XYZ file of C-alpha atoms in Angstrom:
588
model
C -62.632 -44.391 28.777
C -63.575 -40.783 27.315
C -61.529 -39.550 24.691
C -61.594 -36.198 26.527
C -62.421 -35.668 29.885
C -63.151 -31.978 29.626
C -66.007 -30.046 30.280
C -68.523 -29.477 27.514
C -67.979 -26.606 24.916
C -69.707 -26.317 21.639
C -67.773 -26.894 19.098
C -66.889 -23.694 16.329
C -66.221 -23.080 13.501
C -62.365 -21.390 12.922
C -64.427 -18.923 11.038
C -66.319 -17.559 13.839
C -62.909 -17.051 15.396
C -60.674 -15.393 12.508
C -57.940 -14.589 15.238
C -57.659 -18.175 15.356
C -57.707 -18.880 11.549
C -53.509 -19.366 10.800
C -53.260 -21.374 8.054
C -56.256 -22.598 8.423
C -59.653 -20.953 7.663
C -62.954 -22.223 6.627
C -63.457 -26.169 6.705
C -60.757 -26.897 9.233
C -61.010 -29.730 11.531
C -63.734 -28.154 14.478
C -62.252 -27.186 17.874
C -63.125 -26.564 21.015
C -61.813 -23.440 22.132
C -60.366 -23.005 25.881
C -58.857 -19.723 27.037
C -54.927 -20.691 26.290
C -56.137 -23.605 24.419
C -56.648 -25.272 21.012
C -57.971 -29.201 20.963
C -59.519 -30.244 17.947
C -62.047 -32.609 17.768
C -61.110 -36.190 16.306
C -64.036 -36.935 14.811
C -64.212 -34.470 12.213
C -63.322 -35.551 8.983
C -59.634 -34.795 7.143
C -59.757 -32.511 4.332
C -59.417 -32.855 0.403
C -56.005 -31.181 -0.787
C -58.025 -28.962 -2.986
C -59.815 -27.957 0.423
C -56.296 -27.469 2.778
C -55.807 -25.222 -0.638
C -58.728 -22.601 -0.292
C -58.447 -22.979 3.258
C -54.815 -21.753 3.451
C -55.844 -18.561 0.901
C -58.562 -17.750 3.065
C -56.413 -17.702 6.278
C -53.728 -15.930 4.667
C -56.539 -13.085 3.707
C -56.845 -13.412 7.804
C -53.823 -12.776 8.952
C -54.640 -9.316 9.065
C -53.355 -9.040 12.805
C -49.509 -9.719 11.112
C -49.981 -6.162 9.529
C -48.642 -4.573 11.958
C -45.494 -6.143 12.229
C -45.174 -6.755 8.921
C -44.939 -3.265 7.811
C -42.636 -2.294 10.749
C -40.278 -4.924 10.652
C -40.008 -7.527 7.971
C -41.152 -5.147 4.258
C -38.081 -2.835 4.540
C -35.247 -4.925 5.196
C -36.978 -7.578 2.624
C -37.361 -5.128 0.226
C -33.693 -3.321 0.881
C -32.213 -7.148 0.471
C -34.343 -7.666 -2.836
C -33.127 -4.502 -4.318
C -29.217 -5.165 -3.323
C -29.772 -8.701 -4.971
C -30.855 -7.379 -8.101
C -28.016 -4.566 -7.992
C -25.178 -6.902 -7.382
C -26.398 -9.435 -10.146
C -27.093 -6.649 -12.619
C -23.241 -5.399 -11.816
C -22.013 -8.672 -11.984
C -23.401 -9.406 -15.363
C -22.954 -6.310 -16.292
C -18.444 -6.263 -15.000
C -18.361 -9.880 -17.036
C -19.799 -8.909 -20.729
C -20.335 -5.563 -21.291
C -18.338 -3.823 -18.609
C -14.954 -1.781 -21.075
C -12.444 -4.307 -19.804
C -14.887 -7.491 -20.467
C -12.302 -8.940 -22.906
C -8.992 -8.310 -20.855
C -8.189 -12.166 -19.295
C -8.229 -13.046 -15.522
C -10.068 -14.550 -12.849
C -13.560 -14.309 -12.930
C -14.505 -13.686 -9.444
C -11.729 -10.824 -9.888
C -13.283 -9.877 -12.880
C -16.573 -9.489 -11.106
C -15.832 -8.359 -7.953
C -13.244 -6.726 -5.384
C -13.308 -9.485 -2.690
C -10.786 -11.770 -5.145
C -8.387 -8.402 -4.375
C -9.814 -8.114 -0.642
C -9.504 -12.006 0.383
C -5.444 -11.807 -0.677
C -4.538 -8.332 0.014
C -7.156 -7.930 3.991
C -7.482 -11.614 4.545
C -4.470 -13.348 3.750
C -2.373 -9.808 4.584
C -0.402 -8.793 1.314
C -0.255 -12.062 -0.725
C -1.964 -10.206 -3.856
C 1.441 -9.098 -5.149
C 2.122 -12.595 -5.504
C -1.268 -13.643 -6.886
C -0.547 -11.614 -9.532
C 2.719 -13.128 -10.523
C 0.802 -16.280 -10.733
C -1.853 -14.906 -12.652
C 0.826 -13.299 -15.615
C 2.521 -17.084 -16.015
C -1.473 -18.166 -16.576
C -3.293 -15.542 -17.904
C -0.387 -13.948 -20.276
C 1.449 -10.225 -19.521
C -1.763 -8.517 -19.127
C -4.560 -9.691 -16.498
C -7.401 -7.737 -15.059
C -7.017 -8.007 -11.786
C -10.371 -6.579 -10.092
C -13.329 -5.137 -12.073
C -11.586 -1.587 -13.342
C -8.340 -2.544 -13.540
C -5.287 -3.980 -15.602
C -2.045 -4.987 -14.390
C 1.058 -5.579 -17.428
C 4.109 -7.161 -17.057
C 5.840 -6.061 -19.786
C 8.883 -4.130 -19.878
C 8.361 -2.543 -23.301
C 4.554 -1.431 -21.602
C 6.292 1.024 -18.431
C 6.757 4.221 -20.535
C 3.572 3.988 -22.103
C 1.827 3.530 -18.810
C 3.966 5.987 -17.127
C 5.104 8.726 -19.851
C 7.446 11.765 -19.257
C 5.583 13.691 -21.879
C 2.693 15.954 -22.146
C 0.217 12.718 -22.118
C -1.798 12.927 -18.791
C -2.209 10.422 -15.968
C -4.657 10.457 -13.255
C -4.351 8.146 -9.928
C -7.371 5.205 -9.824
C -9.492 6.348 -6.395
C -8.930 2.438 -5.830
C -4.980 3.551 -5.069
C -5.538 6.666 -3.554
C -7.883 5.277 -0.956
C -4.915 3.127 0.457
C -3.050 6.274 1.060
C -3.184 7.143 4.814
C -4.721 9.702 6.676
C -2.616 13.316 6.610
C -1.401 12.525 3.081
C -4.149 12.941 1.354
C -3.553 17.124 0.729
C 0.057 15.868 -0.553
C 1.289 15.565 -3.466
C 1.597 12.098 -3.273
C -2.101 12.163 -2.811
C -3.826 14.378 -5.448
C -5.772 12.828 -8.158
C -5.537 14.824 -10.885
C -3.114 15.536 -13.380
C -3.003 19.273 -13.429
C -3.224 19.913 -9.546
C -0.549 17.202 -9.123
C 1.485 19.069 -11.516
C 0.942 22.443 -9.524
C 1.661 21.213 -6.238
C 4.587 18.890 -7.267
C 6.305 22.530 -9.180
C 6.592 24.329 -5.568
C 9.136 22.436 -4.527
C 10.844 20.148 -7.009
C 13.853 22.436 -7.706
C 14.065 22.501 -3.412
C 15.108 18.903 -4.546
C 16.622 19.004 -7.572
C 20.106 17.283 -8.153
C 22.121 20.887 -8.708
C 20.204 22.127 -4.872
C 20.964 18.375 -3.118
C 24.986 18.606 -4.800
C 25.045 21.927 -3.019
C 24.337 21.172 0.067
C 25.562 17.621 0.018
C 28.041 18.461 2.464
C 25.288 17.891 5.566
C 24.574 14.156 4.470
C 28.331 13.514 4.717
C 28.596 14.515 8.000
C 25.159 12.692 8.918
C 26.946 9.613 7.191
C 30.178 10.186 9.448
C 28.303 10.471 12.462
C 26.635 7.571 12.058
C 30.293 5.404 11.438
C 31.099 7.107 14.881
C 28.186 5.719 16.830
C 28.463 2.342 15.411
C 32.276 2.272 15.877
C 31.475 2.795 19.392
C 29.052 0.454 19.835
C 31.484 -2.284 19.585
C 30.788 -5.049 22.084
C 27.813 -3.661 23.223
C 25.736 -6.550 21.891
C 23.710 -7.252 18.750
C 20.959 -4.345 17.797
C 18.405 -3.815 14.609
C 21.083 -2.333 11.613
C 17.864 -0.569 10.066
C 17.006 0.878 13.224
C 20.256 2.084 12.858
C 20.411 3.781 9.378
C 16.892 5.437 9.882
C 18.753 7.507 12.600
C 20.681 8.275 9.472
C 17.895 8.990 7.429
C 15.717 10.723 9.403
C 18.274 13.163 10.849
C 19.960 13.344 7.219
C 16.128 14.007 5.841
C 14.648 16.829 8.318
C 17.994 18.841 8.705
C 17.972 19.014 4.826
C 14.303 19.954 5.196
C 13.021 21.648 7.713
C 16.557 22.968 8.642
C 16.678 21.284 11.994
C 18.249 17.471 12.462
C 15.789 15.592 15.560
C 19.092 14.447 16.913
C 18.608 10.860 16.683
C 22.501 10.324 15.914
C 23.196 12.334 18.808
C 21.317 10.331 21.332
C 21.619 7.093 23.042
C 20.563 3.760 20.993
C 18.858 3.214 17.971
C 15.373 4.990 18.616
C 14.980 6.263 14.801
C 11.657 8.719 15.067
C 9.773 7.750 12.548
C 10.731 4.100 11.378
C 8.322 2.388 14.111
C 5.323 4.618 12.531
C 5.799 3.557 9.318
C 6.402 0.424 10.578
C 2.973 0.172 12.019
C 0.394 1.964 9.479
C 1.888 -0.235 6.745
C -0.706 -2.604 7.841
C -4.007 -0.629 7.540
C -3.126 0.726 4.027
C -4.792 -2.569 2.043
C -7.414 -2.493 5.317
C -8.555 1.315 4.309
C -8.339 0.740 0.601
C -11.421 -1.432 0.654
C -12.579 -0.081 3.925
C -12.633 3.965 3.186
C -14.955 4.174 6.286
C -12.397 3.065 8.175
C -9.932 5.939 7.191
C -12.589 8.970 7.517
C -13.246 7.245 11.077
C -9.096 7.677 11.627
C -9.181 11.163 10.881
C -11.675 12.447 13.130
C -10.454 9.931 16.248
C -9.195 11.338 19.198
C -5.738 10.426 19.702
C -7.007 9.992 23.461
C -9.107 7.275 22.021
C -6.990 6.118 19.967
C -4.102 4.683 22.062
C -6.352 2.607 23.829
C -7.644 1.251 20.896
C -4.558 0.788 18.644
C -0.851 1.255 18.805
C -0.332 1.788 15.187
C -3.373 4.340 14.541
C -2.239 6.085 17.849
C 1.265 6.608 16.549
C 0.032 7.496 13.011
C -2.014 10.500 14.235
C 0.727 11.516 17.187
C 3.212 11.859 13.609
C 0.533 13.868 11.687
C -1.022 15.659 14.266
C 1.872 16.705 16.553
C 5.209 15.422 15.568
C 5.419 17.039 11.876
C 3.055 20.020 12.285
C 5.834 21.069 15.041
C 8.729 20.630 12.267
C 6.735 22.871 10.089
C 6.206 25.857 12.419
C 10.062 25.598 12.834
C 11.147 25.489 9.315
C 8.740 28.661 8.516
C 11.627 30.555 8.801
C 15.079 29.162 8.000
C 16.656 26.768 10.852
C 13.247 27.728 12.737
C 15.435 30.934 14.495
C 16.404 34.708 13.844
C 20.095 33.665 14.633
C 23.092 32.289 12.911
C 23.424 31.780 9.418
C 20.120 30.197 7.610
C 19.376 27.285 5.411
C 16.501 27.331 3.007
C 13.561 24.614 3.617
C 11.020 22.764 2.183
C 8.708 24.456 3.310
C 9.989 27.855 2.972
C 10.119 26.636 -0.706
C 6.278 26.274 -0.606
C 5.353 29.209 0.955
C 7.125 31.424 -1.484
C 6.236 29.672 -4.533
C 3.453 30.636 -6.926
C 0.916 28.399 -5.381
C -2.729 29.946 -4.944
C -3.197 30.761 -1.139
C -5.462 28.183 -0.703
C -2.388 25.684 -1.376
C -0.584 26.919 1.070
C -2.430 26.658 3.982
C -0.695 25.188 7.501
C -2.739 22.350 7.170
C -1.573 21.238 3.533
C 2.104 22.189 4.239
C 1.695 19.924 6.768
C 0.762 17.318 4.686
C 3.356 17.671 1.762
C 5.899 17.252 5.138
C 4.550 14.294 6.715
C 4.740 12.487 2.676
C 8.531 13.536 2.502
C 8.898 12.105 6.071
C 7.297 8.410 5.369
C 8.325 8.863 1.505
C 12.074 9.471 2.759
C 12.675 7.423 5.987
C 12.207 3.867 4.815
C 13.127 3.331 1.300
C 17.086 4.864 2.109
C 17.142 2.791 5.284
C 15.870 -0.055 4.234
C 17.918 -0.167 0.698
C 21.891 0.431 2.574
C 19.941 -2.751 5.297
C 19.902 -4.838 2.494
C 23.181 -3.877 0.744
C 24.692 -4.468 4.256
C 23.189 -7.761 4.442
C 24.087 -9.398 0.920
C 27.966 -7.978 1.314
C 28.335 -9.190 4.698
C 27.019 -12.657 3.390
C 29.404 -12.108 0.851
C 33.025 -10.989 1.965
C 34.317 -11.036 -2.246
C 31.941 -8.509 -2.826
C 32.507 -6.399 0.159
C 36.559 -6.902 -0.810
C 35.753 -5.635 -4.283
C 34.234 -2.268 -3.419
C 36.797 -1.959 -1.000
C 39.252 -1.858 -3.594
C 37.333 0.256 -6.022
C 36.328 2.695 -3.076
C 40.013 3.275 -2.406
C 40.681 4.246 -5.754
C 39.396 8.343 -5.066
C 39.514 7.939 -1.048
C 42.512 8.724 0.535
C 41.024 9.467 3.857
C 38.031 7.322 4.827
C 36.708 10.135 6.841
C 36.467 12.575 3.991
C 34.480 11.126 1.241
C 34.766 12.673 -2.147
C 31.576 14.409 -3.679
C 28.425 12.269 -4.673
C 29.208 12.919 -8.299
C 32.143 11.217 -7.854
C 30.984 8.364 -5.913
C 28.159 7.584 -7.911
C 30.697 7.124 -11.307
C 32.485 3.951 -9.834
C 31.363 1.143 -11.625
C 30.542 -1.193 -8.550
C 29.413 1.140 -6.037
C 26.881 2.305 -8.449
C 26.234 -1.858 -9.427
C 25.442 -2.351 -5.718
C 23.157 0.565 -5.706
C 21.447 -0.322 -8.083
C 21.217 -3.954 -7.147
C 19.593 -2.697 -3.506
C 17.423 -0.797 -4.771
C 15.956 -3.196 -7.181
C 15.117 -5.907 -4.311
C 13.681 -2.474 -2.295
C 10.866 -2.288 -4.931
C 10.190 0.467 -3.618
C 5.728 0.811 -3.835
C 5.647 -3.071 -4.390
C 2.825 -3.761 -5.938
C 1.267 -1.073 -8.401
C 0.573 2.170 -9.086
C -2.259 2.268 -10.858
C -2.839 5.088 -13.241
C -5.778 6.385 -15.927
C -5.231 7.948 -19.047
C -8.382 9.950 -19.048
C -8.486 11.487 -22.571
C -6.356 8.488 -24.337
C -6.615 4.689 -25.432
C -4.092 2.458 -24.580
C -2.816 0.188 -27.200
C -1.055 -3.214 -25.873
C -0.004 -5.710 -28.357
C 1.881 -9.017 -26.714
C 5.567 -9.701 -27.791
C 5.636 -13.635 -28.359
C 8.434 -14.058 -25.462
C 6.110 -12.364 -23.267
C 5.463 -14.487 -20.252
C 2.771 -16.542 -20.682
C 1.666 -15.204 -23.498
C 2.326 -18.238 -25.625
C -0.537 -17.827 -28.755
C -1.229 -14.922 -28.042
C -2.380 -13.094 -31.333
C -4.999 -10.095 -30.178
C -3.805 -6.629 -29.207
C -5.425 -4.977 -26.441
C -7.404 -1.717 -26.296
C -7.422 0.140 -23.111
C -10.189 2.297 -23.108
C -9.766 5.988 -21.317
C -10.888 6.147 -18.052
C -9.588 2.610 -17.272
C -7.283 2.143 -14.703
C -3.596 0.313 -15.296
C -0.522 -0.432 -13.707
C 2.490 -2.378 -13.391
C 4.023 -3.629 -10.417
C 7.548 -2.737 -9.586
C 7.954 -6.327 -7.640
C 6.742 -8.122 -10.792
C 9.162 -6.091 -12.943
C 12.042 -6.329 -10.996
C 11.730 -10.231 -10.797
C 11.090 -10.732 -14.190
C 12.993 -13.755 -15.473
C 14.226 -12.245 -18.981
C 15.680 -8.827 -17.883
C 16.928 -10.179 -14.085
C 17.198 -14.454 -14.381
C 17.570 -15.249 -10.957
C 15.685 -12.369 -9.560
C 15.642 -12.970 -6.240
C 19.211 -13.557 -6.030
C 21.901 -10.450 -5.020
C 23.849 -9.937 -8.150
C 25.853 -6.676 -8.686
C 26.993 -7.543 -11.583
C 24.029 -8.298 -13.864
C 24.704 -3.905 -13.629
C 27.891 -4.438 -15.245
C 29.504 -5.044 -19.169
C 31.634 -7.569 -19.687
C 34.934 -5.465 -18.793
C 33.237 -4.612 -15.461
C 32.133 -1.093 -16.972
C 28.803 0.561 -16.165
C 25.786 -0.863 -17.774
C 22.911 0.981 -18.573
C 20.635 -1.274 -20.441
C 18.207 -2.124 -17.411
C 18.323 0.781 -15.702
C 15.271 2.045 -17.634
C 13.384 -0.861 -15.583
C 14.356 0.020 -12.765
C 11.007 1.017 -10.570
C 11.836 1.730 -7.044
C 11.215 5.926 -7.081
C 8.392 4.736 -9.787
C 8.067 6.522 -13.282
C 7.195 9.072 -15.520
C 5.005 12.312 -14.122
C 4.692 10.603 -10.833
C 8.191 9.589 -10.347
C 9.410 10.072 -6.325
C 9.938 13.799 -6.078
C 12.585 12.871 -3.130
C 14.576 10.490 -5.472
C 17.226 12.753 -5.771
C 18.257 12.747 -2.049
C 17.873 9.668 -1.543
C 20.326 8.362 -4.152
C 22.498 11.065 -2.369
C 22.165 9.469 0.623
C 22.360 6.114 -0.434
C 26.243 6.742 -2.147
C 27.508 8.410 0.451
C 26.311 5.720 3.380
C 27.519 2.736 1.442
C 31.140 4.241 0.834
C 31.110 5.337 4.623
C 29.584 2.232 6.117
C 31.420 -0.046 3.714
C 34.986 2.025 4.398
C 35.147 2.669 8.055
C 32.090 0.014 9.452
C 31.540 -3.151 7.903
C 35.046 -4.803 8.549
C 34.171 -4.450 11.865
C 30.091 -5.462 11.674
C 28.732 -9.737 11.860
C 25.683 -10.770 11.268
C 23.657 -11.917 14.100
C 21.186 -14.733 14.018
C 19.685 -13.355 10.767
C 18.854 -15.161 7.319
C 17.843 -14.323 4.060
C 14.184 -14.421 4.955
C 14.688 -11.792 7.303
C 15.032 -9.540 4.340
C 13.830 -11.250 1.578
C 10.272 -10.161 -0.366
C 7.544 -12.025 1.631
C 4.583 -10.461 1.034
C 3.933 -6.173 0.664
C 1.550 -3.792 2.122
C 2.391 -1.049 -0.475
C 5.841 -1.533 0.757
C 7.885 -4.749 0.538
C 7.844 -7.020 3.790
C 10.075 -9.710 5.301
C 7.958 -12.774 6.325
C 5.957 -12.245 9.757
C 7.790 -12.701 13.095
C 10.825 -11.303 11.127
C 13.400 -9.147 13.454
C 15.093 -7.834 10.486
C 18.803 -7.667 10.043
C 20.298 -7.713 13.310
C 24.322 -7.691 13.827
C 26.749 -7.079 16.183
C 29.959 -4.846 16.569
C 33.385 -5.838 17.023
């Protein structure tokens, strides 16, 4: 039998055919060469290794058809990947030894990279806060926590991060980046020292403790109101208590203002305006930080777009692009009419300040009011939600401010002045309590001393930082921070930290405290301290003694736990575990 029955061809050399030559070339086995096909011919002898060699040179040198292809498809994106593999290792080596914070403990992928902060704070949704924790009981009080920045968690370490004095502090672009769209014109926004400083002197003295205690008056009746409508929701079935008290806020907030209450107290339910919002964007604020695409793609989305792509980014941009800017053309002029007797507003305040024109454009108004809206809705709500919680657990407690309320309220519908209120030992013990489980921004705000070194030096009790001789040099220009949650649960100023304890406020005669007050982080500290803090502690007095007075006798609890309130994870603010319906309770 033939070993081929195929016509006759004359057999060729690859060489004659260099179209043909792949990986082969001169002194390859002979073929016969059909139209659409290749049979060699099995006679021919096999090749040295030192021949397969020259032979594979020679057909590369022939693969001059590839050219083509080559240069149009493959060089660039080979190239482009060679050069990002060189830049990443360079910045890796370069973030682990010589990089300003090379000697500061932590992590090393956290050291040398941002996706250590990205996998906990994007992937696992918030758990970085806690990370961190972890970190300070392995690493000692001071960890570097992603390549640029430190995180302390040392008491004595606050002021020195956050001074009150002419020392200047700038906010890391890491932390401003998580601030969402509309905000970034605010205060609560700007970068720099100076501008912050300009913008945040328009309007302080709008909130300043002497202008809130003289025109207190309107939270009281905000704080009666809202007794009313729970009192008559009794037997109407259990509903969401913060729901509830952001109808307090918010009406209590934009009446104060923008001169004009939205009436949520007035209507049916428990449909605060703004709680939901916040609600929502509180879970693209980590998302954006390491995404900043993502937020320049928010801002120029139509909202048409946008509410059939997300729920959360839709109501976002209806709040910043309709909702507030509306409130703003109102307040212009006081109470937003010619008539009846006018209150000053915020942004009346603004406009008539010394700010350059440029500040004071509709468009940056506009912003400074949508920070005081999210700034001032959740915090108060959610701070009275967890005092209602923790005395309703605990009927002893709720008894003792009773008592102590009664003490300067003769008529529970006529509460005496905030100044007043806020000098009773236990009222101002559960305040204070609240607020310190609120956190307030719960995991850090990271400044940079630009023109100043930080000096750190570990006290020996500091946690974990057992042999721990070396002081710490933070160079200018590097960010640092220190995280409110961490603070607040820190086992030698608060043991049991995650417990409800009024009286850890308290001396031992039951007297007013003040020796952890200066840790106290939930309106933050020094320059950047919540401009709003004022009002809220205002509102916060007067809606305990109210609610605690005239409501809670007649409030339960409804199918609700500790971990419906409890620290779970944050995304800037502090969240309940997932699938949480908050504090719910019921009238009766």
């Amino acid at each position: 039998m033939r070993d081929y029955d195929l016509p006759s061809y004359e057999p060729t050399s690859v060489g004659n055919y260099p179209e043909l030559g792949i990986a082969l070339g001169r002194g390859a086995p002979s073929i016969y060469y059909i139209p659409g096909t290749l049979i060699t011919n099995p006679s021919h002898t096999r090749q040295s290794s030192s021949d397969m060699a020259s032979s594979f040179g020679t057909g590369v040198a022939n693969l001059e058809w590839l050219s083509p292809i080559w240069g149009s498809v493959w060089r660039w994106p080979l190239l482009l990947a060679a050069i990002w593999l060189l830049h990443t290792t360079f910045i890796t080596i370069y973030r682990l030894t010589w990089h300003p914070l090379a000697s500061f403990p932590g992590p090393i992928l956290a050291r040398a990279s941002y996706m250590y902060e990205f996998w906990f704070d994007v992937i696992l949704e918030g758990r970085y806060t806690r990370r961190i924790e972890e970190l300070h009981r392995e690493y000692g009080p001071i960890v570097r926590i992603n390549p640029d920045e430190v995180i302390c968690n040392d008491p004595r370490f606050i002021d020195v991060v956050y001074p009150t004095g002419k020392e200047k502090r700038i906010k890391s672009k890491h932390y401003l980046a998580a601030v969402p769209p509309g905000l970034r014109l605010a205060t609560v926004g700007t970068e720099d020292h100076d501008h912050h400083r300009l913008r945040r002197g328009s309007y302080v003295n709008f909130l300043s403790r002497a202008q809130i205690m003289k025109r207190e008056q309107l939270i009281h009746e905000k704080a009666q109101q809202l007794c009313e409508k729970l009192l008559r929701y009794r037997d109407c079935g259990p509903f969401q208590v913060d729901a509830a008290y952001s109808c307090f806020t918010t009406d209590a907030l934009t009446e104060y203002c923008f001169g004009q209450s939205l009436g949520n107290l007035e209507t049916p339910g428990w449909n605060p305006s703004f709680r939901g919002t916040i609600d929502n964007i509180t879970s693209l604020f980590y998302l954006t930080r390491h995404i900043r695409a993502l937020a320049r793609l928010v801002d120029i989305m139509p909202l048409s777009v946008c509410r059939f792509i997300s729920t959360e980014i839709s109501s976002l941009l209806e709040l910043i692009r309709i909702t507030v800017p509306q409130l703003v053309e109102r307040a212009k002029s006081p109470n937003g009419t010619d008539a009846g007797e006018k209150a000053p507003t915020v942004v009346q305040a603004m406009l008539e300040s010394g700010l350059p024109a440029a500040e004071k454009s509709f468009e940056r108004i506009t912003s400074e009011a949508i920070a005081l809206v999210l700034g001032g809705t959740h915090p108060v709500s959610t701070t009275v939600t967890i005092a209602t919680f923790h005395l309703l657990s605990k009927p002893e407690q709720l008894e003792r401010l009773r008592s102590e309320l009664r003490t300067v309220v003769s008529d529970e519908t006529k509460l005496p002045p905030w100044s007043t209120l806020e000098k009773l030992p236990y009222l101002n013990a559960v305040v204070l309590e609240s607020l310190r489980l609120v956190f307030g921004v719960a995991s850090r705000v990271s400044v940079i001393a630009p023109d100043e070194e930080l000096l750190y030096t570990p006290a020996e009790e500091a946690l974990g930082a057992s042999g721990v001789k070396t002081s710490y040099r933070i160079p200018p220009g590097s960010a640092v921070g220190v995280s409110a949650y961490v603070i607040h649960n820190n086992s030698t100023l608060f043991p049991n930290g995650e417990e409800f304890i009024p009286g850890r406020w308290l001396d031992e005669h039951g007297q007013r405290d003040r020796t952890l007050e200066k840790y106290l982080m939930s309106f933050s500290k020094g320059h950047r301290q919540c401009v709003g803090m004022h009002l809220a502690y205002c509102e916060i007095y007067i809606a305990v003694a109210a609610l605690a007075l005239r409501v809670w006798s007649n409030m339960k609890l409804y199918d609700t736990t500790l971990s419906d309130i409890a620290y779970d994870h944050d995304q800037l603010l502090a969240m309940p575990k997932k699938g949480s319906k908050g504090v719910r309770a019921v009238m009766h």
